[in-house]
PDB file of C-alpha atoms and ligand atoms in Angstrom:
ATOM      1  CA  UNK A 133       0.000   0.000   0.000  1.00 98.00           C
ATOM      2  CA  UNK A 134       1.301   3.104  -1.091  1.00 98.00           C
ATOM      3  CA  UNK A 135       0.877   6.307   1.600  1.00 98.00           C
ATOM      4  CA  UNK A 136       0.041   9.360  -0.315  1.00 98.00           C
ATOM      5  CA  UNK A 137       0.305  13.082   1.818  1.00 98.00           C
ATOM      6  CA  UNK A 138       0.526  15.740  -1.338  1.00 98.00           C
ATOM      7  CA  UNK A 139      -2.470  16.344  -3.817  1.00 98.00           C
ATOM      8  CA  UNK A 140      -0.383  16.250  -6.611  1.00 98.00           C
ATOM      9  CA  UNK A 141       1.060  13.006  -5.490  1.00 98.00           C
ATOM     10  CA  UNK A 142      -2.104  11.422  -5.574  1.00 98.00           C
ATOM     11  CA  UNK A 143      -3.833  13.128  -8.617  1.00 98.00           C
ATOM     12  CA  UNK A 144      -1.189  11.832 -10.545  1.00 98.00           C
ATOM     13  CA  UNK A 145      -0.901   8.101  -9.326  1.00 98.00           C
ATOM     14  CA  UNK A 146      -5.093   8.050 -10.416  1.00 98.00           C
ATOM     15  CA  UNK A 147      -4.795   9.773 -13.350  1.00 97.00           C
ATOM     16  CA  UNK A 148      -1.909   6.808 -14.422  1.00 97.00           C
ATOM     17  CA  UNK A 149      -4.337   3.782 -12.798  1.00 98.00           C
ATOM     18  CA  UNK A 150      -7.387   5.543 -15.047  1.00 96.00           C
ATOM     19  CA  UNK A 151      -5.394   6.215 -17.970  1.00 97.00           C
ATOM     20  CA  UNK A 152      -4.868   2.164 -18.170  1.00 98.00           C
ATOM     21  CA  UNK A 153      -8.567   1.239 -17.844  1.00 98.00           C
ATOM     22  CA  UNK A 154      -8.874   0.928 -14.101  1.00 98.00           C
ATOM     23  CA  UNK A 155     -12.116   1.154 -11.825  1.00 98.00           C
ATOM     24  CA  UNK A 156     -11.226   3.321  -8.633  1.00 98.00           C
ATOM     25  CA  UNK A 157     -13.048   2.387  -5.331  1.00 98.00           C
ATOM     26  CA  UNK A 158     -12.678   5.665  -2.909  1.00 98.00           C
ATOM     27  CA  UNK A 159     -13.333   5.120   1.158  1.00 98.00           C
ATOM     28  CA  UNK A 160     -13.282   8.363   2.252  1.00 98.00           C
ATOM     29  CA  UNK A 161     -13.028   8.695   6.136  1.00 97.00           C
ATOM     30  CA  UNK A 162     -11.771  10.783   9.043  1.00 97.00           C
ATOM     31  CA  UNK A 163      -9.557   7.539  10.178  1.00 96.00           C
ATOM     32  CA  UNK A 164      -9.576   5.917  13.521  1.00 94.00           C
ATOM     33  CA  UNK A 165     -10.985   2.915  11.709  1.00 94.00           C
ATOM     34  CA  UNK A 166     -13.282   0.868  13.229  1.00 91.00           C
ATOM     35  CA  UNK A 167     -15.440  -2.081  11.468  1.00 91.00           C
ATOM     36  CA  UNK A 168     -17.459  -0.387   9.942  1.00 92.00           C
ATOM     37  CA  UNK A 169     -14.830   1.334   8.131  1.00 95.00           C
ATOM     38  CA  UNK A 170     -13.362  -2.036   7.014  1.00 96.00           C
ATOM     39  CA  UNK A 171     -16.507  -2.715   5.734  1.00 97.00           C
ATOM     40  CA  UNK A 172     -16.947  -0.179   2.989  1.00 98.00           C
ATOM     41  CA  UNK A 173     -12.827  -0.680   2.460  1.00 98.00           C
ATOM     42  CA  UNK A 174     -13.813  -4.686   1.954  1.00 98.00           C
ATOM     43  CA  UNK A 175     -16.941  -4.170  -0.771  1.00 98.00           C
ATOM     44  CA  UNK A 176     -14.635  -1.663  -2.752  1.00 98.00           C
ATOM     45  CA  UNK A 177     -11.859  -4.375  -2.606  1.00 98.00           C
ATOM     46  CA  UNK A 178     -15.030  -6.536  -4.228  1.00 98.00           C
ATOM     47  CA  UNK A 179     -16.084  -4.038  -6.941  1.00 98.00           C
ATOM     48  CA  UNK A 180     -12.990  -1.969  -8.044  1.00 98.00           C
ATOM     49  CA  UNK A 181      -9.293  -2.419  -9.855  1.00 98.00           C
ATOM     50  CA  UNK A 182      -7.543   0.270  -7.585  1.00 98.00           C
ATOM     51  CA  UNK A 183      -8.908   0.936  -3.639  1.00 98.00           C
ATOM     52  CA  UNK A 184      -8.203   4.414  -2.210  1.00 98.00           C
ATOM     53  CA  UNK A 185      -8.689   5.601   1.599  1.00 98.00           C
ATOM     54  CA  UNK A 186      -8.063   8.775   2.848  1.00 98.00           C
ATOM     55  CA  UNK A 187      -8.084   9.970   6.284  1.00 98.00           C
ATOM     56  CA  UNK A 188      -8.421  13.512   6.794  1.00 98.00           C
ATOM     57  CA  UNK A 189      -9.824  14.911  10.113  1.00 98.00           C
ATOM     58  CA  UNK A 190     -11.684  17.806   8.216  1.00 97.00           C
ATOM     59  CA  UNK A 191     -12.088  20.530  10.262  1.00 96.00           C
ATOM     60  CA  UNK A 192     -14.854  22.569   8.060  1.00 95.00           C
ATOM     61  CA  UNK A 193     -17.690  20.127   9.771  1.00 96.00           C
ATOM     62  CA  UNK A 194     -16.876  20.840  13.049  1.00 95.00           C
ATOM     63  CA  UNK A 195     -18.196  23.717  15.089  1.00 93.00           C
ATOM     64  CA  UNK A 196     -16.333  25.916  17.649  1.00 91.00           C
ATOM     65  CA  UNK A 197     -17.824  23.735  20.069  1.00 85.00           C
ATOM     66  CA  UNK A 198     -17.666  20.407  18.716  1.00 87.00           C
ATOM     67  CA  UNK A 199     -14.924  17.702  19.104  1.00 83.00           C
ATOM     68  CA  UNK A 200     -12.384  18.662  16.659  1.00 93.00           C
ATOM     69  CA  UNK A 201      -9.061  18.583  18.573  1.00 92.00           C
ATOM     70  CA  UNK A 202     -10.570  15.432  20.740  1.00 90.00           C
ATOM     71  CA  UNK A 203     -11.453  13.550  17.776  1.00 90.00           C
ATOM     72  CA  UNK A 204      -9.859  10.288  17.968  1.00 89.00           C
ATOM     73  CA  UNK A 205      -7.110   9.836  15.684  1.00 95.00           C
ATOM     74  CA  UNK A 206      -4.382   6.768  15.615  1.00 96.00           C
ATOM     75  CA  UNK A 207      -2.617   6.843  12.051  1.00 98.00           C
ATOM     76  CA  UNK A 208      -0.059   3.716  12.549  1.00 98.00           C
ATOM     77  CA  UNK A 209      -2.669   1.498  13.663  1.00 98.00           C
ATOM     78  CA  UNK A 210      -5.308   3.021  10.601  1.00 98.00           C
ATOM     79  CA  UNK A 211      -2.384   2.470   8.565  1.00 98.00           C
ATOM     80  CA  UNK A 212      -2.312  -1.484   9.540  1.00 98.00           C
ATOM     81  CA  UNK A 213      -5.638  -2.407   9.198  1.00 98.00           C
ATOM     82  CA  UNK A 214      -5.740  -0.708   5.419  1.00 98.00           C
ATOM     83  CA  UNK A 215      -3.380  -2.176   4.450  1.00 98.00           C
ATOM     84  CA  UNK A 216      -4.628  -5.738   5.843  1.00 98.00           C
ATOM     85  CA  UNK A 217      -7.789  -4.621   3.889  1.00 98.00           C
ATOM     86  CA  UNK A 218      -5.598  -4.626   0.856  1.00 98.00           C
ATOM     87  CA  UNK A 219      -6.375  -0.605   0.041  1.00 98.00           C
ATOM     88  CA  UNK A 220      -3.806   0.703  -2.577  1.00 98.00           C
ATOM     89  CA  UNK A 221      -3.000   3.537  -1.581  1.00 98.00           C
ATOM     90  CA  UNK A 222      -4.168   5.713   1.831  1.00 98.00           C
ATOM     91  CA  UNK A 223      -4.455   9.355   1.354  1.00 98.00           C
ATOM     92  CA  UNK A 224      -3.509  11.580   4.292  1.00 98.00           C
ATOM     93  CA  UNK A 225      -3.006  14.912   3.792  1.00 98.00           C
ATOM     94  CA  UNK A 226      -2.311  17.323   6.796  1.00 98.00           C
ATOM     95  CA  UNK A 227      -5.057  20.365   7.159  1.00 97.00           C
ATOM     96  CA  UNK A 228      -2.765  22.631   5.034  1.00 97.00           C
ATOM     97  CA  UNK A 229      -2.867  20.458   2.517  1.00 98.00           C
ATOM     98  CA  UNK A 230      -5.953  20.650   1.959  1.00 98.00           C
ATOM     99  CA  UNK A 231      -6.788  24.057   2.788  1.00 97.00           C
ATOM    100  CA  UNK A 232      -3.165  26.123   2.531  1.00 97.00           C
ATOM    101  CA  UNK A 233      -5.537  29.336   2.005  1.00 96.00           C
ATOM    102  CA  UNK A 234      -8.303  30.434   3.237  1.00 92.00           C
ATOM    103  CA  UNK A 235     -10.699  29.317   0.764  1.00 87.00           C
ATOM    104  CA  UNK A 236     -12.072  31.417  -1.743  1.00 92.00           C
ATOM    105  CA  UNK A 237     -15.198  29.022  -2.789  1.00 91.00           C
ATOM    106  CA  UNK A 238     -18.082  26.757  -0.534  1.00 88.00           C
ATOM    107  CA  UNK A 239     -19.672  24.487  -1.028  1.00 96.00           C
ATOM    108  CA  UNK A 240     -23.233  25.413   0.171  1.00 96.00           C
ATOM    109  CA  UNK A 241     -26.032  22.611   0.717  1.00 96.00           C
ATOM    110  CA  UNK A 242     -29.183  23.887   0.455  1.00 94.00           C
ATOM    111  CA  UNK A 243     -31.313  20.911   0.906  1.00 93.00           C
ATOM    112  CA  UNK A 244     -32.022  18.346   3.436  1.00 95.00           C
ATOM    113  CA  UNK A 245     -29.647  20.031   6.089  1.00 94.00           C
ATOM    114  CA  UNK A 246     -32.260  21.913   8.268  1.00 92.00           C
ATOM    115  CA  UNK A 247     -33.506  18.509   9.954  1.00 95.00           C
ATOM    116  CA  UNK A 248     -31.319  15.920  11.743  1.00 94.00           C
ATOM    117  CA  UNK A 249     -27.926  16.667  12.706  1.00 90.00           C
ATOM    118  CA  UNK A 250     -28.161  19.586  10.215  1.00 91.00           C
ATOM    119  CA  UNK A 251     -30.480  21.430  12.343  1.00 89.00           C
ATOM    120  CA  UNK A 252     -28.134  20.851  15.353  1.00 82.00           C
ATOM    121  CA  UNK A 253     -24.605  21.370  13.641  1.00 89.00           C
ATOM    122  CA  UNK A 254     -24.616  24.360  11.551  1.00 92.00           C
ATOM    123  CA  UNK A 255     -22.329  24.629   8.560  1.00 94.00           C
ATOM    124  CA  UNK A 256     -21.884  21.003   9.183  1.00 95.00           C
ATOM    125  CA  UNK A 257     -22.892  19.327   5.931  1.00 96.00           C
ATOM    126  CA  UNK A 258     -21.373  22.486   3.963  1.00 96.00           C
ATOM    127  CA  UNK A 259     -18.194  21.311   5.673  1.00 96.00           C
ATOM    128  CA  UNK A 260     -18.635  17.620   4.253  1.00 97.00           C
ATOM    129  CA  UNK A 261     -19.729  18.883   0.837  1.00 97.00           C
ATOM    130  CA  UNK A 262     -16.524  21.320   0.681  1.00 97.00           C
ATOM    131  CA  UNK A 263     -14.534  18.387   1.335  1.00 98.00           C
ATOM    132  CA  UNK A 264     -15.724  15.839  -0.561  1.00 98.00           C
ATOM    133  CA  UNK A 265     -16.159  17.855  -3.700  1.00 98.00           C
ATOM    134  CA  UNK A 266     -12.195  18.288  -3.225  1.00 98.00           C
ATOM    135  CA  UNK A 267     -11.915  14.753  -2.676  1.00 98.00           C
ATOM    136  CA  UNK A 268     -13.460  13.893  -5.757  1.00 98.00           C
ATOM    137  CA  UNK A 269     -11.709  15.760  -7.415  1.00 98.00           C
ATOM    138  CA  UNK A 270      -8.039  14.293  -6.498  1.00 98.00           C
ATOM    139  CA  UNK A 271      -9.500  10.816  -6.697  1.00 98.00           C
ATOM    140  CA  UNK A 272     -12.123  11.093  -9.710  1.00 97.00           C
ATOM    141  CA  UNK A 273     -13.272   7.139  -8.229  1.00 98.00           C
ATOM    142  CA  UNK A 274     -15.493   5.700 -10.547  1.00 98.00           C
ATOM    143  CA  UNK A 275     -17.386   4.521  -6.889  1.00 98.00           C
ATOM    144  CA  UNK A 276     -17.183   6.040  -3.485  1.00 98.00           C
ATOM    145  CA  UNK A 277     -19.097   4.022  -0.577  1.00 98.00           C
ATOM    146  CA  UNK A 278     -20.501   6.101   2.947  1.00 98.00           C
ATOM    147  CA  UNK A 279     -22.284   3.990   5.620  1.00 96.00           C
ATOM    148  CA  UNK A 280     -25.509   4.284   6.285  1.00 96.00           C
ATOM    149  CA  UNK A 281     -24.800   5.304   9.631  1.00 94.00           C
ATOM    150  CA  UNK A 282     -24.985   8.601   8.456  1.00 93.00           C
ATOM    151  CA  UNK A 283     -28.043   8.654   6.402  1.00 96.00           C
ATOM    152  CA  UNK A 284     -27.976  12.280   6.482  1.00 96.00           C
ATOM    153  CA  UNK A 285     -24.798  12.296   4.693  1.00 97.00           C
ATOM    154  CA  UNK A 286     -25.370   9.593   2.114  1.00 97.00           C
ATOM    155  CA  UNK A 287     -28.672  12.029   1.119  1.00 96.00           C
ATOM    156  CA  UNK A 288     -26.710  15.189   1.171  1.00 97.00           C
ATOM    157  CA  UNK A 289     -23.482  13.527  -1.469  1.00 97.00           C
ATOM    158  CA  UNK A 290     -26.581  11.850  -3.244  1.00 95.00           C
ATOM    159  CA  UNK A 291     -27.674  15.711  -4.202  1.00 95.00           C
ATOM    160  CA  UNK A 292     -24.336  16.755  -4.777  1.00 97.00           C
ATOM    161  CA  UNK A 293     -23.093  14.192  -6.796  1.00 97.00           C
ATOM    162  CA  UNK A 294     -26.736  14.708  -8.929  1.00 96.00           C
ATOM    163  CA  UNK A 295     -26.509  18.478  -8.691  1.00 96.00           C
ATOM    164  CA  UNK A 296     -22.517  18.910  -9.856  1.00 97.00           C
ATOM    165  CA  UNK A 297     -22.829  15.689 -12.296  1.00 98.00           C
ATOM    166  CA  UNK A 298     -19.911  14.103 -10.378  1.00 98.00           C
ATOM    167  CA  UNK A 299     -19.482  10.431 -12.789  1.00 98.00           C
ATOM    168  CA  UNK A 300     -19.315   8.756  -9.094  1.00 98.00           C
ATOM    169  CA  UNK A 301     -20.986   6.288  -8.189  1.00 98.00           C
ATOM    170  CA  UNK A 302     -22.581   6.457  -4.652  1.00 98.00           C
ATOM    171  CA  UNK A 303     -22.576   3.192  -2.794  1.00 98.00           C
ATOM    172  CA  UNK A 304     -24.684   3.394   0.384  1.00 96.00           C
ATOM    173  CA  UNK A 305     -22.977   0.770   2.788  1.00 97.00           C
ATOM    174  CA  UNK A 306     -25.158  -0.855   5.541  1.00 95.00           C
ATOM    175  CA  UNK A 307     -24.898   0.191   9.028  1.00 95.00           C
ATOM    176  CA  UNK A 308     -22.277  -2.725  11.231  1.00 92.00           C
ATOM    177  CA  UNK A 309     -23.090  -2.813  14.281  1.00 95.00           C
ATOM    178  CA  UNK A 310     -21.706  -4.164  18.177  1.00 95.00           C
ATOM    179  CA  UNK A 311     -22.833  -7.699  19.057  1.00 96.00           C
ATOM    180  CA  UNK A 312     -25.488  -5.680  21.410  1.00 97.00           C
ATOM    181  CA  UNK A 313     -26.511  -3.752  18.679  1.00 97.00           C
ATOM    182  CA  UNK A 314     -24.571  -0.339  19.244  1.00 97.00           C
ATOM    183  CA  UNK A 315     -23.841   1.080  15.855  1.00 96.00           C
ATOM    184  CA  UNK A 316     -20.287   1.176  15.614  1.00 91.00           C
ATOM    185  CA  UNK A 317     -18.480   4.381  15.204  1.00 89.00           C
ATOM    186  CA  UNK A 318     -14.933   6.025  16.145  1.00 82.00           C
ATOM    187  CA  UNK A 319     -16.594   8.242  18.811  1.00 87.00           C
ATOM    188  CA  UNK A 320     -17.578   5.165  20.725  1.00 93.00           C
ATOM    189  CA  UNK A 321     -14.269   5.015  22.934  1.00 92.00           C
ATOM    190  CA  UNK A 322     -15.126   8.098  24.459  1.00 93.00           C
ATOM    191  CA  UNK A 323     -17.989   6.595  26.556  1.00 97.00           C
ATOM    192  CA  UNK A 324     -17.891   6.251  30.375  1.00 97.00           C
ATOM    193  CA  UNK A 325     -18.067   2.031  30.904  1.00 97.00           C
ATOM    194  CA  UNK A 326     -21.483   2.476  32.058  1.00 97.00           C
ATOM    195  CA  UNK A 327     -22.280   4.772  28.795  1.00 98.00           C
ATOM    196  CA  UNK A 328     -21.241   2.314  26.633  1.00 98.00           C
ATOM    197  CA  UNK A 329     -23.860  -0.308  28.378  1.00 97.00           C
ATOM    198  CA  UNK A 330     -26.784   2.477  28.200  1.00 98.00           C
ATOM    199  CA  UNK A 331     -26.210   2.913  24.582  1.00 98.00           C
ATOM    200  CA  UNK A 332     -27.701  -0.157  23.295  1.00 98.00           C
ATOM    201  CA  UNK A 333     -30.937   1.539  23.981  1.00 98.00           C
ATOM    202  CA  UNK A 334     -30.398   3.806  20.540  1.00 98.00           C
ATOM    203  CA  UNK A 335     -30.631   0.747  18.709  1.00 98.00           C
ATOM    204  CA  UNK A 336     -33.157  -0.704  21.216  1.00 98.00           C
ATOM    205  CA  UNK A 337     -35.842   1.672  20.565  1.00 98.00           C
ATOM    206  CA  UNK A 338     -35.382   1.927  16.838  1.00 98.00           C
ATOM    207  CA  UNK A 339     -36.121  -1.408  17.010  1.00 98.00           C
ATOM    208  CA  UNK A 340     -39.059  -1.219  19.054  1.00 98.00           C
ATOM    209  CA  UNK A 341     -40.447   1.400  17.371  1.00 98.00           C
ATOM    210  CA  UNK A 342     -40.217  -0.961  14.240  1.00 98.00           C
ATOM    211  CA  UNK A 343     -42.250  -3.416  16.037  1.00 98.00           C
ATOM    212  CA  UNK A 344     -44.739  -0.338  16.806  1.00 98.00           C
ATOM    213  CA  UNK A 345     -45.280   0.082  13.190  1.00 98.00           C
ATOM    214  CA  UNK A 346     -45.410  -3.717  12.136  1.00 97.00           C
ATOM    215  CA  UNK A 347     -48.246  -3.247  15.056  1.00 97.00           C
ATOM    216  CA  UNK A 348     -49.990  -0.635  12.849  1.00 97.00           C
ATOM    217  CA  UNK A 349     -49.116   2.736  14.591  1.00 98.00           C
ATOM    218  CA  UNK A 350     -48.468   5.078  11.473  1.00 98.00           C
ATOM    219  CA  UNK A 351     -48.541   8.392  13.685  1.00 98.00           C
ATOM    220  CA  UNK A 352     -45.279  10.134  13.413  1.00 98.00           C
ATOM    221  CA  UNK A 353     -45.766  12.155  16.742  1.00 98.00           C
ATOM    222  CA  UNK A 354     -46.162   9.011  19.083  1.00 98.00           C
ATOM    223  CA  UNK A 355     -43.556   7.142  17.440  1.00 98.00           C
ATOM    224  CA  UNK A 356     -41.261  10.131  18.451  1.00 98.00           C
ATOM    225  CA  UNK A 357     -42.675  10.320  21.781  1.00 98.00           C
ATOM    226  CA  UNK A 358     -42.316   6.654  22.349  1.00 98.00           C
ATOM    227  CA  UNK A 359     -38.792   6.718  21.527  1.00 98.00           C
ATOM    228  CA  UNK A 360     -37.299   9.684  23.776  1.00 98.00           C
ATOM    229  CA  UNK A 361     -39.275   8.252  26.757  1.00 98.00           C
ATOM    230  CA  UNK A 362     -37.486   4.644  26.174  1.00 98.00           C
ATOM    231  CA  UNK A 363     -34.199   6.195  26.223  1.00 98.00           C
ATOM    232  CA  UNK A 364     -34.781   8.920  28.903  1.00 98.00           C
ATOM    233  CA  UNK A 365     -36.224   6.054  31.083  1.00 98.00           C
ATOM    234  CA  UNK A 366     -33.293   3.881  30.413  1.00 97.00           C
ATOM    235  CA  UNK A 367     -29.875   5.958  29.877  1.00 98.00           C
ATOM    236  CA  UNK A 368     -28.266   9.173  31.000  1.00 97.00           C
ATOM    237  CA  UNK A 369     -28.251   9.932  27.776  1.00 97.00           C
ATOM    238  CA  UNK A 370     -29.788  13.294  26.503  1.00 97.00           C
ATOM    239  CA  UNK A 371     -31.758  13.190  23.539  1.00 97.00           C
ATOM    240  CA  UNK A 372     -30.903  15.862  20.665  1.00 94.00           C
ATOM    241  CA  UNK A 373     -33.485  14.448  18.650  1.00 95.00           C
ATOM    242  CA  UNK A 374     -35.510  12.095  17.323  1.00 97.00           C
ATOM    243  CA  UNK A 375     -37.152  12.868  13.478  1.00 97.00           C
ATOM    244  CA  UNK A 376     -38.862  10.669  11.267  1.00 98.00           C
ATOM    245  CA  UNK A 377     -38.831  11.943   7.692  1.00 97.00           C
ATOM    246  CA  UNK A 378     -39.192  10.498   4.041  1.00 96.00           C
ATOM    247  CA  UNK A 379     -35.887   9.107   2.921  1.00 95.00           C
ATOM    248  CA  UNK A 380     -33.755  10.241   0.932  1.00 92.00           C
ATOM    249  CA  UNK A 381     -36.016  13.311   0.379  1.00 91.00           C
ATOM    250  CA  UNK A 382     -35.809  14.299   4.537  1.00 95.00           C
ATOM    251  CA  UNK A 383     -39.761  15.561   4.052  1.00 95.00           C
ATOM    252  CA  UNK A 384     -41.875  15.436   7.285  1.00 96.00           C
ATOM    253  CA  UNK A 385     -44.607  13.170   7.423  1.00 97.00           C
ATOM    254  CA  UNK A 386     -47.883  13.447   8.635  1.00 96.00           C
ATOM    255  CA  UNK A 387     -48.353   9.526   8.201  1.00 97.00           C
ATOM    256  CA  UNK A 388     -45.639   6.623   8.421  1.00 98.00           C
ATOM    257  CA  UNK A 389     -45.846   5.587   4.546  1.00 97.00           C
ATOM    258  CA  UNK A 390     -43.183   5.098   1.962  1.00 97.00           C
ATOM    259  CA  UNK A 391     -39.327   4.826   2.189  1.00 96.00           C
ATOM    260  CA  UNK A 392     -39.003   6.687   5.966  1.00 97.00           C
ATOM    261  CA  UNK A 393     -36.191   6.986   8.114  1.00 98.00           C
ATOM    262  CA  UNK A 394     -36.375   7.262  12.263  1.00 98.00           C
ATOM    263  CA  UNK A 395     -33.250   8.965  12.976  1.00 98.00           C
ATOM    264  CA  UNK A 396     -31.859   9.897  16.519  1.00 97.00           C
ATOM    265  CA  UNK A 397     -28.734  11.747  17.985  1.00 95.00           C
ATOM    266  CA  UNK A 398     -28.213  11.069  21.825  1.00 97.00           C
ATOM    267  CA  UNK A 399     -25.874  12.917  23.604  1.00 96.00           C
ATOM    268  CA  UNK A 400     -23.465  11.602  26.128  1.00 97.00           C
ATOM    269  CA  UNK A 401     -20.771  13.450  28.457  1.00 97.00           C
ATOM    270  CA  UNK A 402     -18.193  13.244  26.243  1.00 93.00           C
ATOM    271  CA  UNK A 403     -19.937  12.359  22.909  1.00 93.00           C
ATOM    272  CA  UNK A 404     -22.757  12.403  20.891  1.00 93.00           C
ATOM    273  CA  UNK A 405     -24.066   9.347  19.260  1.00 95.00           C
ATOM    274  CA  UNK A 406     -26.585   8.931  16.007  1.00 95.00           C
ATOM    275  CA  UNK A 407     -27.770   5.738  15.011  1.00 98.00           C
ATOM    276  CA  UNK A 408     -31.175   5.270  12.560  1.00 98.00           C
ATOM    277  CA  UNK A 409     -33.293   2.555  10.667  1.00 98.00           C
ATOM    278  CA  UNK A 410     -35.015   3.127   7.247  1.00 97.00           C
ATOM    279  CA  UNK A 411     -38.407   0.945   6.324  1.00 97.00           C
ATOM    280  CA  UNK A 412     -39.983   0.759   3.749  1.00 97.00           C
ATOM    281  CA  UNK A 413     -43.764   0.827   4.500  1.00 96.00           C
ATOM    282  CA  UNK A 414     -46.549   0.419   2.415  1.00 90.00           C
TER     283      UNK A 414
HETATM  284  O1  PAF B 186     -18.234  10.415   7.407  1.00 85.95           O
HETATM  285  C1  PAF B 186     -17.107  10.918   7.563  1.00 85.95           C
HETATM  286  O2  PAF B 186     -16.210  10.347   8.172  1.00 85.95           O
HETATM  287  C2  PAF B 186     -16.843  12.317   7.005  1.00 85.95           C
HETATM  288  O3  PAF B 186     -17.972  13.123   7.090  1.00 85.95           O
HETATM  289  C3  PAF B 186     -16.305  12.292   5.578  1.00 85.95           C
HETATM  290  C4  PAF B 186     -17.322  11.694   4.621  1.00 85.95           C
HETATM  291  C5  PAF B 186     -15.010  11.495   5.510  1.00 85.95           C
HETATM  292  C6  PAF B 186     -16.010  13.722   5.100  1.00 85.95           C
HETATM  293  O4  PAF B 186     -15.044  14.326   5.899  1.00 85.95           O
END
């Protein structure tokens, strides 16, 4: 696996790979890889000639207040499990880099960022798009896979890949999850021990609020209602939100019907966790 820190470096190594023919899978990530991670890296490895990572802690989607300097970052070990993955090359560029000037364009997301984690982080998708326009640009991957995790996200790159004609493919990657059902994510070692045993109840109540709707219960508002109670009764956890909203569209809904999401964002001492389920329901 070849490490790749400059731009040009790694413009020029794809531009070669293409030039001969070959598909390029792109993982992009903020490192500190974790299963889920590995995941994405391993279908890539399926469906491409050339497999890039990068690992770039981006700070244009974090706010003043969020977890920026703490996020966790551990490149030697990242670096390992890529290359056990069989990725062939790993991109990481240092912040100047990628943004030596101030920059003189945005990207600015317009839709389906006032709800969810959008509503609660502003300038937060923005930050992504920014970045991952860039990114597409050095790689130019005929495929780039994003876990479902962050459904939000996958919606957001679905309209800018569609709005900027970007000839990516977007491969939405299913959500891996902890044998207890905790979605897995890099943030996750900055839970308390008895943290980490309350959050199973994210993925609890999704799931009962699945069973709720196999019931019949198609009323948005309970749903919600049912949810924060379960995990206010049964965590310290404080809830940010919980939204249900046609998916990939992020519309409210005045009745459970269609492609829908239930998304939530929990917050934690030291960290705040999302997790989400999307049903189809006729
Ligand atoms: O999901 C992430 O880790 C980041 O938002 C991404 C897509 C790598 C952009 O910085």
């Amino acid at each position: 696996m070849n490490v790749i820190t400059t731009i040009n470096e790694m413009q020029a190594e794809l531009l070669k790979q293409k030039s001969q023919g070959k598909s390029v899978g792109f993982v992009p990530t903020m490192g500190f890889l974790h299963e889920g991670h590995l995941t994405l890296l391993r279908q890539a490895r399926k469906e491409n000639d050339i497999v890039v990572l990068s690992i770039f802690v981006n700070p244009l989607q974090f706010g003043p207040k969020e977890d920026f300097s703490t996020y966790p970052r551990d490149f030697e070990r990242d670096r390992a499990l890529a290359e056990c993955e069989k990725a062939d090359y790993l991109f990481f560029p240092s912040v100047e880099e990628m943004y030596p000037t101030e920059p003189s364009v945005s990207v600015v997301v317009k839709d389906r960022t006032d709800v969810l984690c959008g509503k609660s982080r502003p300038g937060h998708f923005d930050g992504v798009a920014t970045v991952i326009t860039k990114l597409f640009n050095i790689m130019m991957p005929s495929r780039a896979y994003f876990g479902k995790k962050d459904a939000q996200q996958v919606a957001v790159i679905e309209g800018l890949i569609s709005d900027f004609n970007f000839p990516v493919e977007l491969i939405p990657v299913d959500i891996v999850r902890e044998e207890d059902g905790l979605a897995k994510s890099s943030r996750n070692v900055n839970l308390l021990p008895h943290e980490r045993e309350q959050a199973v109840i994210l993925y609890k109540s999704l799931q009962a609020a699945k069973e709720e709707i196999i019931m019949g219960e198609r009323n948005p508002a309970r749903l919600i209602s049912f949810i924060k109670e379960m995990i206010t009764n049964q965590s310290d956890g404080e809830v940010d939100y919980v939204d249900i909203y046609s998916y990939p569209n992020l519309k409210p809904l005045e009745k459970i019907k269609g492609r829908i999401i239930i998304a939530l964002a929990v917050k934690f001492s030291k960290v705040r966790l999302i997790d989400n389920l999307i049903l189809d329901i006729d």
